[in-house]
Amino acid sequence: MKRLLILGGTADAVELAKQAHKIQGLKTIYSLAGRTQTPNTPKCDVRIGGFGGAPGLRTYLNKNAIDFVIDATHPFATIITNNIINVCAKTNIPLLKYCRKKWIPGDISWTSVNSYSEAAQEICVTDTRIFLSIGTKLLDQFSSHSEKWFLIRTIEKPDLQIPLKNYEVLVERGPFDIKHEIELLISYQINLLICKNSGGNPPTKLRAAHNLGIKILMIEQPTFCNVNVVYDIANSVAWIYDELRT
Ligand code: NAP
């Protein structure tokens, strides 16, 4: 029986793990960082918690006799992705990166930036009420904007201090329909939306901001080097079958 480790934490990773779990001759282990208290998990074996950096990850792969790995973490989870790329390269364990296709501008346009700090630099004097839709990591990059007001949306009440001066935290779990997003942007008088290009189906917040003429700043996805990347679950499953045949 071959053993597959899926690094997860996204809805697509759960779906991939569900499909992998049905494959005969394969044992699937799904790994989560443990960020949320009520995570969505597949029916296969699940492990929760960091590995202890690259050395811990290497030990884990070795101890658990992992034959191959799919990194299906969020495209902005760059620490774990860089760790798994390095460890798999050193141990010759086959690795696939699954990533949702990034959003491309169409009728909805935005200003692209390549980092959180670049996004902070792009905020201008007329951007007074900002929907900072980037999760709760790296909010400190925006803390110098003490004269601005920020809306932060999270799926669970954050346990960390928010490093901003004027803000409100809104706890709610998507998906959100367009009506909800339009009402949200209007009621909070938002005049700038900052978000990450997470890929997949474009969220309704983009359409809502576009319809209301609200400026959008998009933090673009980091690129991954030295790893085979696929953009859909079917190709990830095909890769698993290829690995089972080798
Ligand atoms: P990160 O910065 O790349 O990782 C931070 C640390 O969390 C890693 O060094 C690792 O700890 C641990 N970790 C991350 N993913 C893990 C996994 N799947 N299994 C076990 N340990 C994991 O990641 P992050 O941005 O904090 O994201 C954490 C998790 O949330 C990821 O699984 C990701 O898929 C999910 N997520 C992230 C975002 C986002 O925008 N970043 C959005 C939605 C979901 P050790 O070094 O101790 O191994």
PDB file of C-alpha atoms and ligand atoms in Angstrom:
ATOM      1  CA  MET A   1       0.000   0.000   0.000  1.00  0.00           C
ATOM      2  CA  LYS A   2       1.515   3.354  -1.061  1.00  0.00           C
ATOM      3  CA  ARG A   3       1.223   6.364   1.203  1.00  0.00           C
ATOM      4  CA  LEU A   4       0.257   9.852   0.040  1.00  0.00           C
ATOM      5  CA  LEU A   5       0.524  12.972   2.179  1.00  0.00           C
ATOM      6  CA  ILE A   6      -1.763  15.851   1.193  1.00  0.00           C
ATOM      7  CA  LEU A   7      -0.911  19.217   2.716  1.00  0.00           C
ATOM      8  CA  GLY A   8      -4.307  20.848   2.993  1.00  0.00           C
ATOM      9  CA  GLY A   9      -6.226  23.692   4.531  1.00  0.00           C
ATOM     10  CA  THR A  10      -8.436  24.637   1.578  1.00  0.00           C
ATOM     11  CA  ALA A  11     -11.793  23.419   0.266  1.00  0.00           C
ATOM     12  CA  ASP A  12     -10.088  22.060  -2.868  1.00  0.00           C
ATOM     13  CA  ALA A  13      -7.578  20.119  -0.760  1.00  0.00           C
ATOM     14  CA  VAL A  14     -10.471  18.445   1.088  1.00  0.00           C
ATOM     15  CA  GLU A  15     -12.083  17.519  -2.230  1.00  0.00           C
ATOM     16  CA  LEU A  16      -8.796  16.118  -3.527  1.00  0.00           C
ATOM     17  CA  ALA A  17      -8.301  14.095  -0.329  1.00  0.00           C
ATOM     18  CA  LYS A  18     -11.847  12.701  -0.634  1.00  0.00           C
ATOM     19  CA  GLN A  19     -11.084  11.511  -4.157  1.00  0.00           C
ATOM     20  CA  ALA A  20      -7.653  10.129  -3.203  1.00  0.00           C
ATOM     21  CA  HIS A  21      -9.201   8.237  -0.287  1.00  0.00           C
ATOM     22  CA  LYS A  22     -11.333   6.220  -2.738  1.00  0.00           C
ATOM     23  CA  ILE A  23      -8.290   5.003  -4.713  1.00  0.00           C
ATOM     24  CA  GLN A  24      -7.468   1.336  -4.118  1.00  0.00           C
ATOM     25  CA  GLY A  25      -3.953   0.548  -2.948  1.00  0.00           C
ATOM     26  CA  LEU A  26      -3.444   4.050  -1.570  1.00  0.00           C
ATOM     27  CA  LYS A  27      -3.379   5.332   2.001  1.00  0.00           C
ATOM     28  CA  THR A  28      -4.065   9.073   2.143  1.00  0.00           C
ATOM     29  CA  ILE A  29      -3.038  11.263   5.048  1.00  0.00           C
ATOM     30  CA  TYR A  30      -4.441  14.782   5.133  1.00  0.00           C
ATOM     31  CA  SER A  31      -2.467  17.414   7.015  1.00  0.00           C
ATOM     32  CA  LEU A  32      -3.726  20.654   8.540  1.00  0.00           C
ATOM     33  CA  ALA A  33      -1.851  23.451  10.274  1.00  0.00           C
ATOM     34  CA  GLY A  34      -4.562  23.664  12.941  1.00  0.00           C
ATOM     35  CA  ARG A  35      -5.507  27.296  12.406  1.00  0.00           C
ATOM     36  CA  THR A  36      -9.285  26.872  12.753  1.00  0.00           C
ATOM     37  CA  GLN A  37     -11.211  25.210  15.558  1.00  0.00           C
ATOM     38  CA  THR A  38     -13.823  23.610  13.300  1.00  0.00           C
ATOM     39  CA  PRO A  39     -11.942  22.607  10.159  1.00  0.00           C
ATOM     40  CA  ASN A  40     -13.559  20.890   7.224  1.00  0.00           C
ATOM     41  CA  THR A  41     -11.887  17.474   7.019  1.00  0.00           C
ATOM     42  CA  PRO A  42     -12.080  14.506   4.643  1.00  0.00           C
ATOM     43  CA  LYS A  43     -12.763  10.912   5.780  1.00  0.00           C
ATOM     44  CA  CYS A  44      -9.156   9.704   5.367  1.00  0.00           C
ATOM     45  CA  ASP A  45      -6.520   9.880   8.149  1.00  0.00           C
ATOM     46  CA  VAL A  46      -6.056  13.453   9.334  1.00  0.00           C
ATOM     47  CA  ARG A  47      -3.103  14.909  11.224  1.00  0.00           C
ATOM     48  CA  ILE A  48      -3.153  18.405  12.684  1.00  0.00           C
ATOM     49  CA  GLY A  49      -0.339  20.794  13.593  1.00  0.00           C
ATOM     50  CA  GLY A  50       2.933  22.107  12.220  1.00  0.00           C
ATOM     51  CA  PHE A  51       5.780  19.665  11.566  1.00  0.00           C
ATOM     52  CA  GLY A  52       8.492  21.819  13.140  1.00  0.00           C
ATOM     53  CA  GLY A  53       9.923  23.459  10.036  1.00  0.00           C
ATOM     54  CA  ALA A  54      11.781  21.687   7.247  1.00  0.00           C
ATOM     55  CA  PRO A  55      13.697  19.334   9.611  1.00  0.00           C
ATOM     56  CA  GLY A  56      10.455  18.212  11.277  1.00  0.00           C
ATOM     57  CA  LEU A  57       8.809  17.726   7.908  1.00  0.00           C
ATOM     58  CA  ARG A  58      11.696  15.572   6.736  1.00  0.00           C
ATOM     59  CA  THR A  59      11.471  13.439   9.867  1.00  0.00           C
ATOM     60  CA  TYR A  60       7.710  13.097   9.453  1.00  0.00           C
ATOM     61  CA  LEU A  61       7.990  11.924   5.827  1.00  0.00           C
ATOM     62  CA  ASN A  62      10.652   9.437   6.798  1.00  0.00           C
ATOM     63  CA  LYS A  63       8.927   8.061   9.930  1.00  0.00           C
ATOM     64  CA  ASN A  64       5.587   7.717   8.158  1.00  0.00           C
ATOM     65  CA  ALA A  65       7.089   6.135   5.031  1.00  0.00           C
ATOM     66  CA  ILE A  66       5.435   8.694   2.752  1.00  0.00           C
ATOM     67  CA  ASP A  67       5.837   7.714  -0.917  1.00  0.00           C
ATOM     68  CA  PHE A  68       4.618  10.957  -2.495  1.00  0.00           C
ATOM     69  CA  VAL A  69       3.173  14.321  -1.564  1.00  0.00           C
ATOM     70  CA  ILE A  70       0.629  16.764  -2.937  1.00  0.00           C
ATOM     71  CA  ASP A  71       0.915  20.279  -1.607  1.00  0.00           C
ATOM     72  CA  ALA A  72      -2.637  21.599  -1.894  1.00  0.00           C
ATOM     73  CA  THR A  73      -2.172  24.435   0.587  1.00  0.00           C
ATOM     74  CA  HIS A  74      -3.402  27.924  -0.183  1.00  0.00           C
ATOM     75  CA  PRO A  75      -1.184  29.731  -2.749  1.00  0.00           C
ATOM     76  CA  PHE A  76      -0.242  32.291  -0.073  1.00  0.00           C
ATOM     77  CA  ALA A  77       0.904  29.618   2.396  1.00  0.00           C
ATOM     78  CA  THR A  78       4.460  30.073   1.187  1.00  0.00           C
ATOM     79  CA  ILE A  79       6.405  28.835   4.224  1.00  0.00           C
ATOM     80  CA  ILE A  80       5.012  25.302   4.134  1.00  0.00           C
ATOM     81  CA  THR A  81       5.256  25.214   0.324  1.00  0.00           C
ATOM     82  CA  ASN A  82       8.916  26.245   0.311  1.00  0.00           C
ATOM     83  CA  ASN A  83       9.634  23.716   3.075  1.00  0.00           C
ATOM     84  CA  ILE A  84       8.024  20.820   1.221  1.00  0.00           C
ATOM     85  CA  ILE A  85       9.746  21.746  -2.070  1.00  0.00           C
ATOM     86  CA  ASN A  86      13.138  21.737  -0.336  1.00  0.00           C
ATOM     87  CA  VAL A  87      12.548  18.558   1.656  1.00  0.00           C
ATOM     88  CA  CYS A  88      11.150  16.559  -1.281  1.00  0.00           C
ATOM     89  CA  ALA A  89      14.060  17.679  -3.489  1.00  0.00           C
ATOM     90  CA  LYS A  90      16.555  16.475  -0.868  1.00  0.00           C
ATOM     91  CA  THR A  91      14.786  13.160  -0.210  1.00  0.00           C
ATOM     92  CA  ASN A  92      13.747  12.415  -3.818  1.00  0.00           C
ATOM     93  CA  ILE A  93      10.103  12.100  -2.778  1.00  0.00           C
ATOM     94  CA  PRO A  94       7.815  12.975  -5.729  1.00  0.00           C
ATOM     95  CA  LEU A  95       5.898  16.212  -5.128  1.00  0.00           C
ATOM     96  CA  LEU A  96       3.022  17.883  -6.918  1.00  0.00           C
ATOM     97  CA  LYS A  97       1.771  21.411  -6.181  1.00  0.00           C
ATOM     98  CA  TYR A  98      -1.967  21.855  -6.655  1.00  0.00           C
ATOM     99  CA  CYS A  99      -2.978  25.461  -7.096  1.00  0.00           C
ATOM    100  CA  ARG A 100      -6.228  27.096  -8.137  1.00  0.00           C
ATOM    101  CA  LYS A 101      -5.860  29.119 -11.344  1.00  0.00           C
ATOM    102  CA  LYS A 102      -5.403  32.746 -10.457  1.00  0.00           C
ATOM    103  CA  TRP A 103      -8.048  35.312 -11.336  1.00  0.00           C
ATOM    104  CA  ILE A 104      -7.313  37.365 -14.390  1.00  0.00           C
ATOM    105  CA  PRO A 105      -8.751  40.821 -14.942  1.00  0.00           C
ATOM    106  CA  GLY A 106     -11.646  40.929 -17.421  1.00  0.00           C
ATOM    107  CA  ASP A 107     -14.509  43.348 -17.139  1.00  0.00           C
ATOM    108  CA  ILE A 108     -13.520  43.594 -13.473  1.00  0.00           C
ATOM    109  CA  SER A 109     -10.189  45.354 -13.342  1.00  0.00           C
ATOM    110  CA  TRP A 110      -7.766  46.051 -10.518  1.00  0.00           C
ATOM    111  CA  THR A 111      -4.358  47.385  -9.665  1.00  0.00           C
ATOM    112  CA  SER A 112      -1.938  44.493  -9.169  1.00  0.00           C
ATOM    113  CA  VAL A 113       0.781  44.510  -6.526  1.00  0.00           C
ATOM    114  CA  ASN A 114       3.253  41.780  -5.652  1.00  0.00           C
ATOM    115  CA  SER A 115       3.347  41.971  -1.887  1.00  0.00           C
ATOM    116  CA  TYR A 116       1.528  43.156   1.212  1.00  0.00           C
ATOM    117  CA  SER A 117       4.034  46.002   1.633  1.00  0.00           C
ATOM    118  CA  GLU A 118       3.473  47.134  -1.961  1.00  0.00           C
ATOM    119  CA  ALA A 119      -0.275  47.116  -1.310  1.00  0.00           C
ATOM    120  CA  ALA A 120       0.277  49.313   1.768  1.00  0.00           C
ATOM    121  CA  GLN A 121       2.341  51.748  -0.330  1.00  0.00           C
ATOM    122  CA  GLU A 122      -0.441  52.005  -2.943  1.00  0.00           C
ATOM    123  CA  ILE A 123      -3.021  53.282  -0.440  1.00  0.00           C
ATOM    124  CA  CYS A 124      -3.621  56.941  -1.231  1.00  0.00           C
ATOM    125  CA  VAL A 125      -5.149  59.905   0.533  1.00  0.00           C
ATOM    126  CA  THR A 126      -8.700  59.341  -0.763  1.00  0.00           C
ATOM    127  CA  ASP A 127      -8.739  55.701   0.412  1.00  0.00           C
ATOM    128  CA  THR A 128     -10.186  56.267   3.847  1.00  0.00           C
ATOM    129  CA  ARG A 129     -12.364  53.225   4.539  1.00  0.00           C
ATOM    130  CA  ILE A 130     -10.623  50.049   3.474  1.00  0.00           C
ATOM    131  CA  PHE A 131     -11.932  46.491   3.306  1.00  0.00           C
ATOM    132  CA  LEU A 132      -8.685  44.632   4.028  1.00  0.00           C
ATOM    133  CA  SER A 133      -9.769  41.191   2.887  1.00  0.00           C
ATOM    134  CA  ILE A 134      -6.521  39.283   3.396  1.00  0.00           C
ATOM    135  CA  GLY A 135      -7.127  37.229   6.539  1.00  0.00           C
ATOM    136  CA  THR A 136      -5.337  38.155   9.743  1.00  0.00           C
ATOM    137  CA  LYS A 137      -1.728  37.360   8.802  1.00  0.00           C
ATOM    138  CA  LEU A 138       0.621  40.235   8.006  1.00  0.00           C
ATOM    139  CA  LEU A 139      -1.853  42.959   8.963  1.00  0.00           C
ATOM    140  CA  ASP A 140       1.116  44.726  10.561  1.00  0.00           C
ATOM    141  CA  GLN A 141       2.200  45.687   7.039  1.00  0.00           C
ATOM    142  CA  PHE A 142      -0.687  48.188   7.137  1.00  0.00           C
ATOM    143  CA  SER A 143      -0.185  49.489  10.688  1.00  0.00           C
ATOM    144  CA  SER A 144       1.553  52.700   9.552  1.00  0.00           C
ATOM    145  CA  HIS A 145      -1.802  53.824   8.097  1.00  0.00           C
ATOM    146  CA  SER A 146      -3.050  54.939  11.494  1.00  0.00           C
ATOM    147  CA  GLU A 147      -5.342  57.597   9.965  1.00  0.00           C
ATOM    148  CA  LYS A 148      -7.283  55.016   7.887  1.00  0.00           C
ATOM    149  CA  TRP A 149     -10.186  52.813   8.950  1.00  0.00           C
ATOM    150  CA  PHE A 150     -10.109  49.082   8.126  1.00  0.00           C
ATOM    151  CA  LEU A 151     -12.725  46.356   7.910  1.00  0.00           C
ATOM    152  CA  ILE A 152     -11.257  42.900   8.634  1.00  0.00           C
ATOM    153  CA  ARG A 153     -13.383  39.826   7.912  1.00  0.00           C
ATOM    154  CA  THR A 154     -12.547  36.472   9.508  1.00  0.00           C
ATOM    155  CA  ILE A 155     -14.292  33.096   9.761  1.00  0.00           C
ATOM    156  CA  GLU A 156     -13.490  32.777  13.481  1.00  0.00           C
ATOM    157  CA  LYS A 157     -12.851  35.389  16.157  1.00  0.00           C
ATOM    158  CA  PRO A 158      -9.115  36.152  15.883  1.00  0.00           C
ATOM    159  CA  ASP A 159      -7.116  35.216  18.977  1.00  0.00           C
ATOM    160  CA  LEU A 160      -4.256  37.546  18.066  1.00  0.00           C
ATOM    161  CA  GLN A 161      -4.130  41.279  18.676  1.00  0.00           C
ATOM    162  CA  ILE A 162      -4.991  43.216  15.483  1.00  0.00           C
ATOM    163  CA  PRO A 163      -2.033  45.569  14.842  1.00  0.00           C
ATOM    164  CA  LEU A 164      -4.182  48.409  13.432  1.00  0.00           C
ATOM    165  CA  LYS A 165      -5.499  51.587  15.084  1.00  0.00           C
ATOM    166  CA  ASN A 166      -8.989  52.038  13.608  1.00  0.00           C
ATOM    167  CA  TYR A 167     -10.743  48.865  12.578  1.00  0.00           C
ATOM    168  CA  GLU A 168     -13.688  46.543  12.984  1.00  0.00           C
ATOM    169  CA  VAL A 169     -13.519  42.760  12.852  1.00  0.00           C
ATOM    170  CA  LEU A 170     -16.490  41.106  11.212  1.00  0.00           C
ATOM    171  CA  VAL A 171     -16.763  37.367  11.890  1.00  0.00           C
ATOM    172  CA  GLU A 172     -18.690  35.581   9.168  1.00  0.00           C
ATOM    173  CA  ARG A 173     -18.177  32.509   6.993  1.00  0.00           C
ATOM    174  CA  GLY A 174     -18.792  32.546   3.233  1.00  0.00           C
ATOM    175  CA  PRO A 175     -19.771  31.902   0.572  1.00  0.00           C
ATOM    176  CA  PHE A 176     -21.445  35.286   0.271  1.00  0.00           C
ATOM    177  CA  ASP A 177     -23.869  36.245  -2.446  1.00  0.00           C
ATOM    178  CA  ILE A 178     -23.517  39.445  -4.435  1.00  0.00           C
ATOM    179  CA  LYS A 179     -26.401  41.138  -2.584  1.00  0.00           C
ATOM    180  CA  HIS A 180     -24.682  40.481   0.744  1.00  0.00           C
ATOM    181  CA  GLU A 181     -21.373  41.866  -0.519  1.00  0.00           C
ATOM    182  CA  ILE A 182     -22.930  44.985  -2.043  1.00  0.00           C
ATOM    183  CA  GLU A 183     -24.803  45.699   1.193  1.00  0.00           C
ATOM    184  CA  LEU A 184     -21.602  45.174   3.172  1.00  0.00           C
ATOM    185  CA  LEU A 185     -19.563  47.570   1.037  1.00  0.00           C
ATOM    186  CA  ILE A 186     -22.306  50.205   1.150  1.00  0.00           C
ATOM    187  CA  SER A 187     -23.044  49.916   4.867  1.00  0.00           C
ATOM    188  CA  TYR A 188     -19.362  50.241   5.798  1.00  0.00           C
ATOM    189  CA  GLN A 189     -18.843  53.020   3.204  1.00  0.00           C
ATOM    190  CA  ILE A 190     -15.862  51.181   1.770  1.00  0.00           C
ATOM    191  CA  ASN A 191     -13.830  53.053  -0.838  1.00  0.00           C
ATOM    192  CA  LEU A 192     -10.948  50.584  -1.316  1.00  0.00           C
ATOM    193  CA  LEU A 193     -10.919  46.772  -1.415  1.00  0.00           C
ATOM    194  CA  ILE A 194      -7.578  45.056  -0.844  1.00  0.00           C
ATOM    195  CA  CYS A 195      -7.498  41.314  -1.468  1.00  0.00           C
ATOM    196  CA  LYS A 196      -5.248  38.407  -2.413  1.00  0.00           C
ATOM    197  CA  ASN A 197      -5.456  36.654  -5.764  1.00  0.00           C
ATOM    198  CA  SER A 198      -6.402  33.303  -4.243  1.00  0.00           C
ATOM    199  CA  GLY A 199      -7.592  31.848  -7.550  1.00  0.00           C
ATOM    200  CA  GLY A 200     -10.533  29.602  -8.400  1.00  0.00           C
ATOM    201  CA  ASN A 201     -13.954  31.135  -8.934  1.00  0.00           C
ATOM    202  CA  PRO A 202     -13.683  34.905  -8.485  1.00  0.00           C
ATOM    203  CA  PRO A 203     -15.479  35.847  -5.256  1.00  0.00           C
ATOM    204  CA  THR A 204     -18.588  38.016  -5.291  1.00  0.00           C
ATOM    205  CA  LYS A 205     -16.764  40.765  -3.368  1.00  0.00           C
ATOM    206  CA  LEU A 206     -14.871  41.582  -6.590  1.00  0.00           C
ATOM    207  CA  ARG A 207     -18.062  41.886  -8.637  1.00  0.00           C
ATOM    208  CA  ALA A 208     -19.694  43.912  -5.848  1.00  0.00           C
ATOM    209  CA  ALA A 209     -16.762  46.346  -5.662  1.00  0.00           C
ATOM    210  CA  HIS A 210     -16.706  46.643  -9.450  1.00  0.00           C
ATOM    211  CA  ASN A 211     -20.467  47.338  -9.623  1.00  0.00           C
ATOM    212  CA  LEU A 212     -20.113  50.065  -7.001  1.00  0.00           C
ATOM    213  CA  GLY A 213     -17.051  51.611  -8.688  1.00  0.00           C
ATOM    214  CA  ILE A 214     -14.835  50.803  -5.690  1.00  0.00           C
ATOM    215  CA  LYS A 215     -11.102  50.623  -6.380  1.00  0.00           C
ATOM    216  CA  ILE A 216      -9.522  47.148  -6.001  1.00  0.00           C
ATOM    217  CA  LEU A 217      -5.907  46.459  -5.049  1.00  0.00           C
ATOM    218  CA  MET A 218      -4.947  42.849  -5.788  1.00  0.00           C
ATOM    219  CA  ILE A 219      -1.969  41.164  -4.140  1.00  0.00           C
ATOM    220  CA  GLU A 220      -0.881  38.712  -6.813  1.00  0.00           C
ATOM    221  CA  GLN A 221       0.057  35.087  -6.104  1.00  0.00           C
ATOM    222  CA  PRO A 222       3.655  34.182  -5.424  1.00  0.00           C
ATOM    223  CA  THR A 223       5.180  31.962  -8.113  1.00  0.00           C
ATOM    224  CA  PHE A 224       6.581  28.529  -7.342  1.00  0.00           C
ATOM    225  CA  CYS A 225       9.879  27.331  -8.757  1.00  0.00           C
ATOM    226  CA  ASN A 226      11.273  23.804  -8.968  1.00  0.00           C
ATOM    227  CA  VAL A 227       7.924  22.086  -8.582  1.00  0.00           C
ATOM    228  CA  ASN A 228       5.407  20.542 -10.961  1.00  0.00           C
ATOM    229  CA  VAL A 229       2.192  22.619 -10.651  1.00  0.00           C
ATOM    230  CA  VAL A 230      -1.313  21.536 -11.707  1.00  0.00           C
ATOM    231  CA  TYR A 231      -4.424  23.663 -11.658  1.00  0.00           C
ATOM    232  CA  ASP A 232      -7.253  21.179 -11.360  1.00  0.00           C
ATOM    233  CA  ILE A 233      -8.227  18.239  -9.208  1.00  0.00           C
ATOM    234  CA  ALA A 234      -8.612  15.838 -12.166  1.00  0.00           C
ATOM    235  CA  ASN A 235      -4.943  16.328 -13.118  1.00  0.00           C
ATOM    236  CA  SER A 236      -3.912  15.833  -9.494  1.00  0.00           C
ATOM    237  CA  VAL A 237      -5.791  12.512  -9.403  1.00  0.00           C
ATOM    238  CA  ALA A 238      -4.199  11.503 -12.741  1.00  0.00           C
ATOM    239  CA  TRP A 239      -0.774  12.237 -11.196  1.00  0.00           C
ATOM    240  CA  ILE A 240      -1.613   9.973  -8.236  1.00  0.00           C
ATOM    241  CA  TYR A 241      -2.420   7.104 -10.625  1.00  0.00           C
ATOM    242  CA  ASP A 242       0.870   7.734 -12.489  1.00  0.00           C
ATOM    243  CA  GLU A 243       2.758   7.572  -9.194  1.00  0.00           C
ATOM    244  CA  LEU A 244       0.967   4.358  -8.187  1.00  0.00           C
ATOM    245  CA  ARG A 245       2.102   2.750 -11.447  1.00  0.00           C
ATOM    246  CA  THR A 246       5.795   3.662 -10.932  1.00  0.00           C
TER     247      THR A 246
HETATM  248  P1  NAP B   1       2.401  29.146   6.051  1.00  0.00           P
HETATM  249  O1  NAP B   1       2.704  30.543   6.426  1.00  0.00           O
HETATM  250  O2  NAP B   1       2.974  28.611   4.805  1.00  0.00           O
HETATM  251  O3  NAP B   1       2.773  28.138   7.203  1.00  0.00           O
HETATM  252  C1  NAP B   1       3.099  28.508   8.527  1.00  0.00           C
HETATM  253  C2  NAP B   1       3.357  27.242   9.290  1.00  0.00           C
HETATM  254  O4  NAP B   1       2.137  26.525   9.493  1.00  0.00           O
HETATM  255  C3  NAP B   1       4.242  26.262   8.534  1.00  0.00           C
HETATM  256  O5  NAP B   1       5.598  26.597   8.699  1.00  0.00           O
HETATM  257  C4  NAP B   1       3.837  24.944   9.146  1.00  0.00           C
HETATM  258  O6  NAP B   1       4.420  24.780  10.432  1.00  0.00           O
HETATM  259  C5  NAP B   1       2.375  25.131   9.382  1.00  0.00           C
HETATM  260  N1  NAP B   1       1.551  24.604   8.277  1.00  0.00           N
HETATM  261  C6  NAP B   1       1.012  25.289   7.229  1.00  0.00           C
HETATM  262  N2  NAP B   1       0.242  24.491   6.485  1.00  0.00           N
HETATM  263  C7  NAP B   1       0.286  23.277   7.075  1.00  0.00           C
HETATM  264  C8  NAP B   1      -0.332  22.032   6.799  1.00  0.00           C
HETATM  265  N3  NAP B   1      -1.190  21.910   5.753  1.00  0.00           N
HETATM  266  N4  NAP B   1      -0.074  20.983   7.598  1.00  0.00           N
HETATM  267  C9  NAP B   1       0.750  21.126   8.674  1.00  0.00           C
HETATM  268  N5  NAP B   1       1.364  22.280   9.001  1.00  0.00           N
HETATM  269  C10 NAP B   1       1.116  23.345   8.212  1.00  0.00           C
HETATM  270  O7  NAP B   1       0.824  28.948   5.985  1.00  0.00           O
HETATM  271  P2  NAP B   1      -0.370  29.917   6.425  1.00  0.00           P
HETATM  272  O8  NAP B   1      -0.504  30.980   5.400  1.00  0.00           O
HETATM  273  O9  NAP B   1      -0.200  30.271   7.865  1.00  0.00           O
HETATM  274  O10 NAP B   1      -1.595  28.942   6.243  1.00  0.00           O
HETATM  275  C11 NAP B   1      -1.853  27.945   7.197  1.00  0.00           C
HETATM  276  C12 NAP B   1      -2.867  26.994   6.617  1.00  0.00           C
HETATM  277  O11 NAP B   1      -4.048  27.706   6.291  1.00  0.00           O
HETATM  278  C13 NAP B   1      -2.380  26.303   5.350  1.00  0.00           C
HETATM  279  O12 NAP B   1      -2.636  24.937   5.499  1.00  0.00           O
HETATM  280  C14 NAP B   1      -3.200  26.920   4.236  1.00  0.00           C
HETATM  281  O13 NAP B   1      -3.548  25.988   3.223  1.00  0.00           O
HETATM  282  C15 NAP B   1      -4.432  27.443   4.961  1.00  0.00           C
HETATM  283  N6  NAP B   1      -4.933  28.687   4.364  1.00  0.00           N
HETATM  284  C16 NAP B   1      -4.105  29.751   4.222  1.00  0.00           C
HETATM  285  C17 NAP B   1      -4.572  30.911   3.625  1.00  0.00           C
HETATM  286  C18 NAP B   1      -3.682  32.086   3.407  1.00  0.00           C
HETATM  287  O14 NAP B   1      -4.153  33.085   2.851  1.00  0.00           O
HETATM  288  N7  NAP B   1      -2.422  32.049   3.768  1.00  0.00           N
HETATM  289  C19 NAP B   1      -5.918  30.973   3.212  1.00  0.00           C
HETATM  290  C20 NAP B   1      -6.740  29.865   3.389  1.00  0.00           C
HETATM  291  C21 NAP B   1      -6.244  28.724   3.973  1.00  0.00           C
HETATM  292  P3  NAP B   1       5.804  24.012  10.630  1.00  0.00           P
HETATM  293  O15 NAP B   1       6.863  24.907  10.066  1.00  0.00           O
HETATM  294  O16 NAP B   1       5.868  23.818  12.101  1.00  0.00           O
HETATM  295  O17 NAP B   1       5.704  22.742   9.853  1.00  0.00           O
END
